[in-house]
Amino acid sequence: MVYEIRIKGQVQGVGFRPFVYCLATEMQLSGYVNNTNEGVLIEIVASEKIKDFTESLLSKAPKLAKITELSTKQINRLPKYSEGFHIIKSQSGDKRNVLLSPDFGICEQCSNEIDNQKNHRFQYAFTTCTYCGPRYSIIKQLPYDREHTSMGVFEMCDDCRQEYQNVNDRRYFSQTNSCKKCGIKLTLFDNQKRQIADNDSAVIEQTIKAISEGKIVAVKGIGGYLLMCDATQPSTIETLRLRKHRPLKPFAVMYPSLVALEKQIEVRAEEREILTNEVAVIVLLSTNIQLSTAGLVGVMLPYTPLFQLICQKIDRPLIATSGNLSHSPIIYQDAKALDELSEIADFILVNNREIVVPQDDSVLRFTPKYNKKIVLRRSRGLAPTFILPSFFAQNNIIAMGAMLKSTFTITHENNVYVSQYLGDLEDFDSQENYKNTLSHLSNVLSFTPQTVLVDMHKAYSSTEMGRTIANEKQLKLAEIQHHKAHFAAVLAENNLLDSSEPILGVIWDGTGLGEDGQIWGGEFFSFRSNSIERVGHFEYFPNLMGDKMAREPRLSALAVCSSFFENLDFLKEKFSDLEWNIYQKHLKQAKMLQNSSVGRLFDAMASLLGIADKVSYEGEAAINIESIAQAYLNENGIPNEIYEIVILPQNTLSIQHLLQGVSNDLNQNVNIGKIALKFHLTMIESVNMIANKLNISKIAFSGGVWQNALLVDLVIERLSNFELYFHQQLSPNDECISFGQVAFFELINRNKS
Amino acid sequence: LGHGSGGVLTNKLLESGVFDLLKNPILDEHHDGAIFELDGKLAFSTDSYVISPVFFPGGNIGELAINGTVNDLAMCGAIPKYLSLSFILEEGLTMTEFWEILLSIKAAAEKSGIFIVTGDTKVVERGKGDKIFINTSGVGQLHPKAAISAKRVQVGDKVIVSGNIATHGIAIMSVREGLDFETSIESDTINLNHTVEALLDTFGNDIHLFRDPTRGGVATVLNEIARDTKLGINIQQKDIPVIEEVYGACELLGLDPLYVANEGVFMAIVSAEIADDCLKKLQTFENGQNAAIIGEVVSEHPRQVVLQSRIGGKRVINMLVGEQLPRIC
Ligand SMILES: [Fe+3]
Ligand SMILES: [Mg+2]
Ligand SMILES: [Zn+2]
Ligand SMILES: [Zn+2]
């Protein structure tokens, strides 16, 4: 009997065909396997063994493979091969249904090979195999074949070709296969575009020397250029801060090895696992080493052979931060790097493999007590794959996402793609990058949109772009409220869209435009029978001075206090007389925009506690207030009192009572760490009260505030009698908005039908 | 007006002073309208002036009303000739205040060389106006060498601003907000027609467009040009002239100087070949001393205005969409 097996999912470029080949050969079955635009197609001649075979396909698949669908069907024709098993060349069709593979960090075997003097890839900076190396960042077209990637221009030498054709080799059909003889070349330039070295070993030697001497080198990695320098030389870091116009925002650190890292910082099992697996992300670790900020430092391990060669030799932690200027996206083109990164870096290490899709490093953290994973930035290694087998939405949707942490989501052939983090769209290059990534992914997948989803906020660049697309192509356009999108995202990620029980959504973030024209951000929603209703929120306070408010927590403090206190003199010292007079005048205006943002409430607290009046980067105040509360908790445990919670009509949470409590504590010189912790606890208790009042037993959390690990730990601890749902693959911040727009739109459609 | 009420005083006032002060041969005719001769292509423009406060550092509503229309004509490439002037006065405006406004009107008209040839005054009850509203309409003769049109803007053209930007808007706001700056910021309201005429004399049709970035500021004008021409515009933050105090005030108020209103400033889009000469010429005028080339017209990013930031990175300068709602999450 002849069977046709079709497999969908992340099955290309992960050693799937050789795996099928080996399995079939082992079981003495004949037939063939090939890559198609839809995934993998197997034709096999089998009888009773077919069940065994398909089961093994699922259970023994290579670790990088992710199967979303496997269908077996008996066919009534003669087999193409009745003897032996064959891997045949890919076929192109119209449908592009295969899931794109993300980029993978270097595998253990490749890592050993480049250290092994006897191996012919000794010190080869682009060593890869089917288990590792770039994928999404180099793909130009589907199916994933060498000529469809930036590797297409490199002709394999005889040795490499032999590996490539040997089914028993780890590099069988490895599209990124190359070696010193036939592969990618390194060139080192100084910041005047003068070539310093172009012999690979000389380049690496000089790079190591430069970094050791305290110089900054821009190194082309997988998703773009990283700025690297010695993390143990404070003057070098100072120079980097100055040149990058980044006074305080922490830098990520690359340790030469796990061993070296663990000598300095305690690493927990979950963290170790994710630092060393194929995703190779940045993990925020709790520590007080000199490089840390607010008790945290972002670390990663060398995830490419090149980084390994550089780091191991220097044997000290290196700063490794995205090569970009201020808010712009990571630079990935060589010419641009030579032009622009020369303002920051002393040297630029170029290689001649083109990056097609630029990506930043992904960033994760784990909550200190319950090890709950929080995605802070989903990018290289994680995007664009978004496997959510239970989630179905209409096909051919583009959801444009938010503004400051932009992503887009497209639905295509029953797959969902959530783009990598695409940055702040006020920045021109980020906008271009967003547009390019969208059109690239659309081309690769042959995607044509029918529906465009945008935020309600008309001044979001993503909204404007979405409107333009909808106008030009005459597509259906729908506006979706920001926080409803947040909620829908976390619901869908947890497979809750079909839930028959009501779910409370606790959506806390910075700002989003609300349906009443005010600024929302401290919202409670209920989800029942396909619909999302706003059921409560934090008490409104004035939105002062537009976006300036988000940059100056003291403005939040002033705005919050002005609504509820007569005498504001205690805030006066935070302002010049001139500022004070102006802001007072503004606050007296009748038509102030109102705001219910918990993000701004955290800002206000940070300012009241004297931690931050102005911030130099987004999230600075929030990180610092979390940090002092966590530190207090670690020292003293949970205090036995919290602030008074008063629920006003329409489930409006009083801020006045909270502030009164904080103010009393401040007057009595209570430790600010304790106040910060009591504030966190009060916030959690308010969720408890609202959930009880509404008699809802399931709670889902989304919004940027939930990047706060302490808050998440406290939820898990204090709300243990509820069923709790958090984001899993996506970030709770605005990166999840595009997917949430899709999920919310799905709810709208369900309601219609 | 402080001591009068109703229409009786109005007529008296009219006869006994208002337009006497502004007299010229055509106005003296006392017709229902003005009669004059003009040849060739004409430009015609109208604007109403409503501003609070009426008196602000560096000027008042009167000269604003003259300069505004004079400048609108100049921006068309015309030489302003004749002007109509109408007042709507609210009871309660004092005679002293009104007189001061009239004097500035007279001075501004003389300075620009435009003749006020017809006018009207109405008084409304207290509460039905805001002290004083002025409408002016003007006619001008097109400069023989002028060829001003968005259609003529092309890739490579340079963008010139004639002076420090945002000064007027901040001067107004400083009074409204009670900003007490160390050195007071004064409005730069002034007639631009002589400068414009001289530029047209010298550079003729190499000047492709004039615009005065009044309400909505430089950003709005640039966006309109980008939209109308379907071309892109790049500007350099480091080249945009802004007085330090104005910059500080913008910081304080969370404003971007590019969106703040101007009065005594115009923008010119000129062909690249003459841009430097045009700038030099402009700088010889009193109101052009701080002129600068701030950017150029490009083929990339059609319809978009992009600012090269001082610290690296580029920012998209959007058209303001209604009220500025915060976007940072
Ligand atoms: Fe948000
Ligand atoms: Mg006008
Ligand atoms: Zn490998
Ligand atoms: Zn080779």
Coordinates of C-alpha atoms in Angstrom, one line a residue, chain A residues 245 326 328 403-404 426-428 431 457 459-460 464 482 509-511 513 519 543 545 547-548 550 578-579 582-583 585-586 593 618 734, chain B residues 175-181 250-254 301 303-304 306 309-316 318 321 323-329:
Chain A
H245 CA 23.9 58.8 24.0
S326 CA 19.6 56.2 19.8
S328 CA 16.9 53.5 15.5
M403 CA 3.6 52.2 18.5
L404 CA 6.5 52.1 20.9
E426 CA 8.3 57.3 15.6
D427 CA 11.8 56.5 14.4
F428 CA 12.0 56.6 10.6
Q431 CA 9.2 52.4 10.2
H457 CA -5.1 55.7 18.4
A459 CA -1.5 59.1 15.8
Y460 CA 0.1 55.7 16.1
E464 CA -1.6 55.3 9.8
H482 CA -5.6 48.8 22.9
D509 CA 0.1 49.3 31.2
G510 CA 1.3 52.8 30.4
T511 CA -1.1 54.4 28.0
L513 CA -6.5 55.3 24.0
I519 CA -6.3 57.5 28.4
N543 CA -2.9 63.4 31.9
M545 CA 1.9 67.5 29.3
D547 CA 4.2 62.3 26.3
K548 CA 6.4 64.3 28.6
A550 CA 5.9 59.3 30.6
L578 CA 8.6 78.4 36.5
E579 CA 7.7 74.8 36.0
I582 CA 3.0 76.4 34.5
Y583 CA 2.0 72.9 35.6
K585 CA -2.0 76.4 35.6
H586 CA -2.4 73.4 33.3
L593 CA -7.5 64.6 29.4
E618 CA 11.5 53.7 29.1
D734 CA 2.8 46.2 23.5
Chain B
V175 CA 1.8 85.5 28.3
R176 CA -1.0 83.0 28.3
E177 CA 0.8 80.6 30.6
G178 CA 2.5 83.3 32.7
L179 CA 6.0 82.1 31.8
D180 CA 8.5 84.3 33.4
F181 CA 11.6 83.9 31.4
C250 CA 9.4 74.2 24.5
E251 CA 11.1 71.6 26.7
L252 CA 9.2 72.9 29.6
L253 CA 5.8 72.7 27.9
G254 CA 6.5 69.4 26.2
H301 CA 10.0 58.3 1.4
R303 CA 4.8 62.2 1.3
Q304 CA 6.9 61.9 4.5
V306 CA 12.0 63.0 8.1
S309 CA 18.2 64.1 14.8
R310 CA 21.2 65.9 16.4
I311 CA 22.3 62.7 18.2
G312 CA 21.8 60.4 15.3
G313 CA 18.7 58.6 14.2
K314 CA 15.9 59.9 12.2
R315 CA 12.4 60.8 13.3
V316 CA 9.2 60.9 11.2
N318 CA 3.9 63.7 11.2
V321 CA -3.7 64.6 14.3
E323 CA -5.4 66.8 20.0
Q324 CA -2.0 65.4 20.9
L325 CA -2.8 62.3 22.8
P326 CA 0.1 60.6 24.5
R327 CA 1.5 57.7 22.5
I328 CA 4.1 56.2 24.9
C329 CA 2.9 53.1 26.5

